């Protein structure tokens, strides 16, 4: 992970950029800010302004810094695919900016269809991850970490080869659900993305144990 040090620093800086935005609009922001929305697109979670502006970006930086630590203590000492590592690192600052944009925007009087943007974001993310899943090597850090995949490298390889296309299709279906406002499709896609690789892995384990 050390060779990604520059990327790690850049990602940390981007994670913290929402703090600067929050300071610029500090006087316009309410004392309690919306940080969570329900399925009906209505606010159902609030945080103090200071925590929303400072705490959330710092929390994302903390998660980011756990990435090199997790890879260092991984018992399997995996050889990570470069693109998978970069995807994992860049996902965190993108999420920080994405979430802060909604938090500040709502606090400043703008209203969004949260379900639309969240499903679109997750759909694209899952489709991209699915493209690289088959390249994952066995590890406790990235990939489909099941008892059967972690105990058998061939099970891991076959499960991820199967899961890759399923995640791509599932991600596209989730993105489509946002465009059609058919959010039930998101639940169906997520269930398929989780259950099909899990069942396949278990069946392979029972057959070859």
CSV table of C-alpha atoms in Angstrom, one decimal:
chain,number,residue,atom,x,y,z
A,1,UNK,CA,0.0,0.0,0.0
A,2,UNK,CA,3.0,2.3,0.5
A,3,UNK,CA,3.3,2.9,-3.2
A,4,UNK,CA,-0.1,4.6,-3.1
A,5,UNK,CA,1.0,7.1,-0.5
A,6,UNK,CA,0.6,10.1,-2.9
A,7,UNK,CA,-2.9,8.9,-3.8
A,8,UNK,CA,-3.8,8.4,-0.2
A,9,UNK,CA,-2.7,12.0,0.7
A,10,UNK,CA,-4.7,13.5,-2.2
A,11,UNK,CA,-7.8,11.5,-1.3
A,12,UNK,CA,-7.5,12.7,2.3
A,13,UNK,CA,-7.3,16.3,1.2
A,14,UNK,CA,-10.4,15.9,-1.0
A,15,UNK,CA,-12.2,14.3,2.0
A,16,UNK,CA,-11.5,17.4,4.0
A,17,UNK,CA,-12.6,19.9,1.3
A,18,UNK,CA,-16.3,19.9,2.6
A,19,UNK,CA,-15.0,21.5,5.8
A,20,UNK,CA,-13.9,24.6,3.8
A,21,UNK,CA,-17.2,24.8,2.1
A,22,UNK,CA,-19.0,24.5,5.5
A,23,UNK,CA,-16.9,27.3,6.9
A,24,UNK,CA,-17.7,29.5,3.9
A,25,UNK,CA,-21.5,29.0,4.5
A,26,UNK,CA,-21.2,28.7,8.3
A,27,UNK,CA,-23.5,31.6,9.1
A,28,UNK,CA,-26.1,30.4,6.6
A,29,UNK,CA,-26.2,26.9,7.9
A,30,UNK,CA,-28.8,25.9,10.6
A,31,UNK,CA,-27.6,24.8,14.1
A,32,UNK,CA,-29.1,21.3,13.3
A,33,UNK,CA,-28.5,19.9,9.9
A,34,UNK,CA,-30.2,17.0,8.1
A,35,UNK,CA,-27.8,14.1,7.6
A,36,UNK,CA,-30.3,11.3,6.8
A,37,UNK,CA,-33.4,10.9,4.7
A,38,UNK,CA,-36.1,8.2,4.7
A,39,UNK,CA,-37.4,6.2,1.7
A,40,UNK,CA,-40.1,8.9,1.4
A,41,UNK,CA,-37.4,11.5,0.7
A,42,UNK,CA,-38.1,13.2,4.1
A,43,UNK,CA,-35.5,14.1,6.6
A,44,UNK,CA,-35.4,11.7,9.6
A,45,UNK,CA,-31.9,12.2,11.0
A,46,UNK,CA,-30.2,15.4,12.3
A,47,UNK,CA,-26.8,16.4,13.6
A,48,UNK,CA,-25.3,19.5,15.2
A,49,UNK,CA,-23.8,21.9,12.7
A,50,UNK,CA,-20.3,21.5,14.0
A,51,UNK,CA,-20.4,17.7,13.7
A,52,UNK,CA,-21.8,17.8,10.2
A,53,UNK,CA,-19.2,20.3,9.0
A,54,UNK,CA,-16.1,18.9,10.8
A,55,UNK,CA,-17.0,15.4,12.1
A,56,UNK,CA,-18.2,13.7,9.0
A,57,UNK,CA,-15.2,14.7,6.8
A,58,UNK,CA,-12.8,13.7,9.5
A,59,UNK,CA,-14.6,10.4,9.9
A,60,UNK,CA,-14.2,9.7,6.2
A,61,UNK,CA,-10.5,10.5,6.5
A,62,UNK,CA,-10.3,8.0,9.4
A,63,UNK,CA,-11.9,5.3,7.2
A,64,UNK,CA,-9.4,6.1,4.4
A,65,UNK,CA,-6.4,5.7,6.7
A,66,UNK,CA,-7.7,2.3,7.8
A,67,UNK,CA,-7.1,1.0,4.2
A,68,UNK,CA,-3.3,0.8,4.4
A,69,UNK,CA,-3.6,-0.6,8.0
A,70,UNK,CA,-6.0,-3.3,6.9
A,71,UNK,CA,-3.8,-4.4,4.0
A,72,UNK,CA,-0.8,-4.5,6.2
A,73,UNK,CA,-2.3,-6.8,8.8
A,74,UNK,CA,-4.2,-9.0,6.3
A,75,UNK,CA,-3.1,-12.6,7.2
A,76,UNK,CA,-3.2,-13.6,3.5
A,77,UNK,CA,-0.8,-10.9,2.4
A,78,UNK,CA,-2.6,-10.5,-0.9
A,79,UNK,CA,-1.2,-9.0,-4.1
A,80,UNK,CA,-3.8,-6.4,-4.8
A,81,UNK,CA,-4.7,-5.4,-8.3
A,82,UNK,CA,-3.7,-1.7,-8.8
A,83,UNK,CA,-7.1,-0.7,-10.2
A,84,UNK,CA,-9.0,-2.3,-7.3
A,85,UNK,CA,-6.8,-0.5,-4.7
A,86,UNK,CA,-7.3,2.9,-6.5
A,87,UNK,CA,-11.0,2.3,-6.7
A,88,UNK,CA,-11.2,1.6,-3.0
A,89,UNK,CA,-9.2,4.7,-2.2
A,90,UNK,CA,-11.0,7.1,-4.5
A,91,UNK,CA,-14.5,5.8,-3.5
A,92,UNK,CA,-14.1,7.4,0.0
A,93,UNK,CA,-13.4,11.0,-1.0
A,94,UNK,CA,-16.1,10.8,-3.7
A,95,UNK,CA,-18.5,9.6,-1.0
A,96,UNK,CA,-17.4,12.4,1.3
A,97,UNK,CA,-18.0,15.1,-1.4
A,98,UNK,CA,-21.3,13.4,-2.6
A,99,UNK,CA,-22.8,13.3,0.9
A,100,UNK,CA,-21.6,16.8,1.9
A,101,UNK,CA,-23.2,18.2,-1.2
A,102,UNK,CA,-26.6,16.9,-0.2
A,103,UNK,CA,-26.2,17.9,3.4
A,104,UNK,CA,-25.2,21.5,2.6
A,105,UNK,CA,-27.6,21.9,-0.3
A,106,UNK,CA,-30.5,20.8,1.8
A,107,UNK,CA,-29.5,23.0,4.7
A,108,UNK,CA,-29.3,26.0,2.3
A,109,UNK,CA,-32.8,25.5,1.1
A,110,UNK,CA,-32.4,23.2,-1.9
A,111,UNK,CA,-34.4,20.0,-2.1
A,112,UNK,CA,-33.3,16.8,-4.0
A,113,UNK,CA,-34.8,13.5,-4.8
A,114,UNK,CA,-32.4,11.6,-2.5
A,115,UNK,CA,-33.5,8.2,-3.7
A,116,UNK,CA,-32.7,9.1,-7.3
A,117,UNK,CA,-29.2,10.3,-6.7
A,118,UNK,CA,-28.3,7.6,-4.2
A,119,UNK,CA,-29.5,4.7,-6.4
A,120,UNK,CA,-27.7,6.3,-9.4
A,121,UNK,CA,-24.5,6.7,-7.5
A,122,UNK,CA,-24.6,3.1,-6.0
A,123,UNK,CA,-25.6,1.6,-9.4
A,124,UNK,CA,-22.6,3.1,-11.1
A,125,UNK,CA,-20.3,2.1,-8.2
A,126,UNK,CA,-21.5,-1.5,-8.2
A,127,UNK,CA,-21.1,-1.8,-11.9
A,128,UNK,CA,-17.5,-0.5,-11.7
A,129,UNK,CA,-16.7,-2.8,-8.8
A,130,UNK,CA,-18.2,-5.8,-10.7
A,131,UNK,CA,-15.9,-5.1,-13.6
A,132,UNK,CA,-12.9,-5.7,-11.3
A,133,UNK,CA,-14.2,-8.4,-9.0
A,134,UNK,CA,-12.7,-11.2,-11.1
A,135,UNK,CA,-9.3,-9.7,-10.6
A,136,UNK,CA,-9.5,-9.8,-6.7
A,137,UNK,CA,-7.0,-12.1,-5.1
A,138,UNK,CA,-7.9,-13.9,-1.8
A,139,UNK,CA,-7.8,-11.5,1.1
A,140,UNK,CA,-9.7,-10.4,4.2
A,141,UNK,CA,-9.8,-6.8,3.0
A,142,UNK,CA,-11.4,-6.8,-0.5
A,143,UNK,CA,-13.8,-9.1,-2.2
A,144,UNK,CA,-16.5,-11.5,-1.3
A,145,UNK,CA,-15.3,-12.7,2.1
A,146,UNK,CA,-17.2,-15.9,3.0
A,147,UNK,CA,-15.9,-18.8,5.0
A,148,UNK,CA,-15.8,-20.9,1.9
A,149,UNK,CA,-14.0,-18.4,-0.3
A,150,UNK,CA,-11.4,-17.6,2.3
A,151,UNK,CA,-10.6,-21.3,2.9
A,152,UNK,CA,-10.2,-22.3,-0.7
A,153,UNK,CA,-8.5,-20.2,-3.4
A,154,UNK,CA,-10.3,-22.0,-6.2
A,155,UNK,CA,-13.6,-21.3,-4.6
A,156,UNK,CA,-12.6,-17.7,-4.3
A,157,UNK,CA,-11.6,-17.5,-7.9
A,158,UNK,CA,-14.7,-19.1,-9.3
A,159,UNK,CA,-17.1,-17.2,-7.0
A,160,UNK,CA,-15.6,-13.8,-8.1
A,161,UNK,CA,-15.6,-14.8,-11.8
A,162,UNK,CA,-19.3,-15.5,-11.4
A,163,UNK,CA,-20.0,-12.4,-9.2
A,164,UNK,CA,-18.3,-9.9,-11.6
A,165,UNK,CA,-20.9,-10.0,-14.4
A,166,UNK,CA,-23.8,-10.2,-11.8
A,167,UNK,CA,-22.6,-7.1,-10.1
A,168,UNK,CA,-22.2,-5.2,-13.4
A,169,UNK,CA,-25.8,-6.2,-14.4
A,170,UNK,CA,-27.1,-5.5,-10.9
A,171,UNK,CA,-25.4,-2.1,-10.8
A,172,UNK,CA,-26.9,-1.1,-14.1
A,173,UNK,CA,-30.3,-2.3,-12.9
A,174,UNK,CA,-30.0,-0.1,-9.8
A,175,UNK,CA,-29.0,2.9,-11.9
A,176,UNK,CA,-32.0,2.2,-14.2
A,177,UNK,CA,-34.3,2.0,-11.2
A,178,UNK,CA,-33.3,5.6,-10.3
A,179,UNK,CA,-34.2,6.8,-13.8
A,180,UNK,CA,-37.5,4.9,-13.8
A,181,UNK,CA,-38.2,5.7,-10.1
A,182,UNK,CA,-38.8,2.0,-9.7
A,183,UNK,CA,-36.9,1.6,-6.4
A,184,UNK,CA,-38.2,-1.9,-5.8
A,185,UNK,CA,-35.8,-2.9,-8.6
A,186,UNK,CA,-32.9,-1.8,-6.4
A,187,UNK,CA,-34.0,-4.3,-3.7
A,188,UNK,CA,-34.2,-7.1,-6.3
A,189,UNK,CA,-30.8,-6.3,-7.8
A,190,UNK,CA,-29.1,-6.1,-4.4
A,191,UNK,CA,-30.6,-9.5,-3.3
A,192,UNK,CA,-29.4,-11.1,-6.5
A,193,UNK,CA,-25.9,-9.6,-6.1
A,194,UNK,CA,-25.6,-11.0,-2.6
A,195,UNK,CA,-27.5,-14.3,-2.8
A,196,UNK,CA,-26.3,-15.7,-6.1
A,197,UNK,CA,-22.5,-15.6,-5.4
A,198,UNK,CA,-23.1,-16.7,-1.8
A,199,UNK,CA,-25.2,-19.8,-2.8
A,200,UNK,CA,-22.8,-20.6,-5.6
A,201,UNK,CA,-19.8,-20.5,-3.2
A,202,UNK,CA,-21.6,-22.7,-0.7
A,203,UNK,CA,-22.6,-25.2,-3.2
A,204,UNK,CA,-19.1,-25.4,-4.6
A,205,UNK,CA,-17.8,-25.9,-1.1
A,206,UNK,CA,-20.2,-28.7,-0.4
A,207,UNK,CA,-19.4,-30.4,-3.6
A,208,UNK,CA,-15.6,-30.2,-3.3
A,209,UNK,CA,-14.9,-30.2,0.4
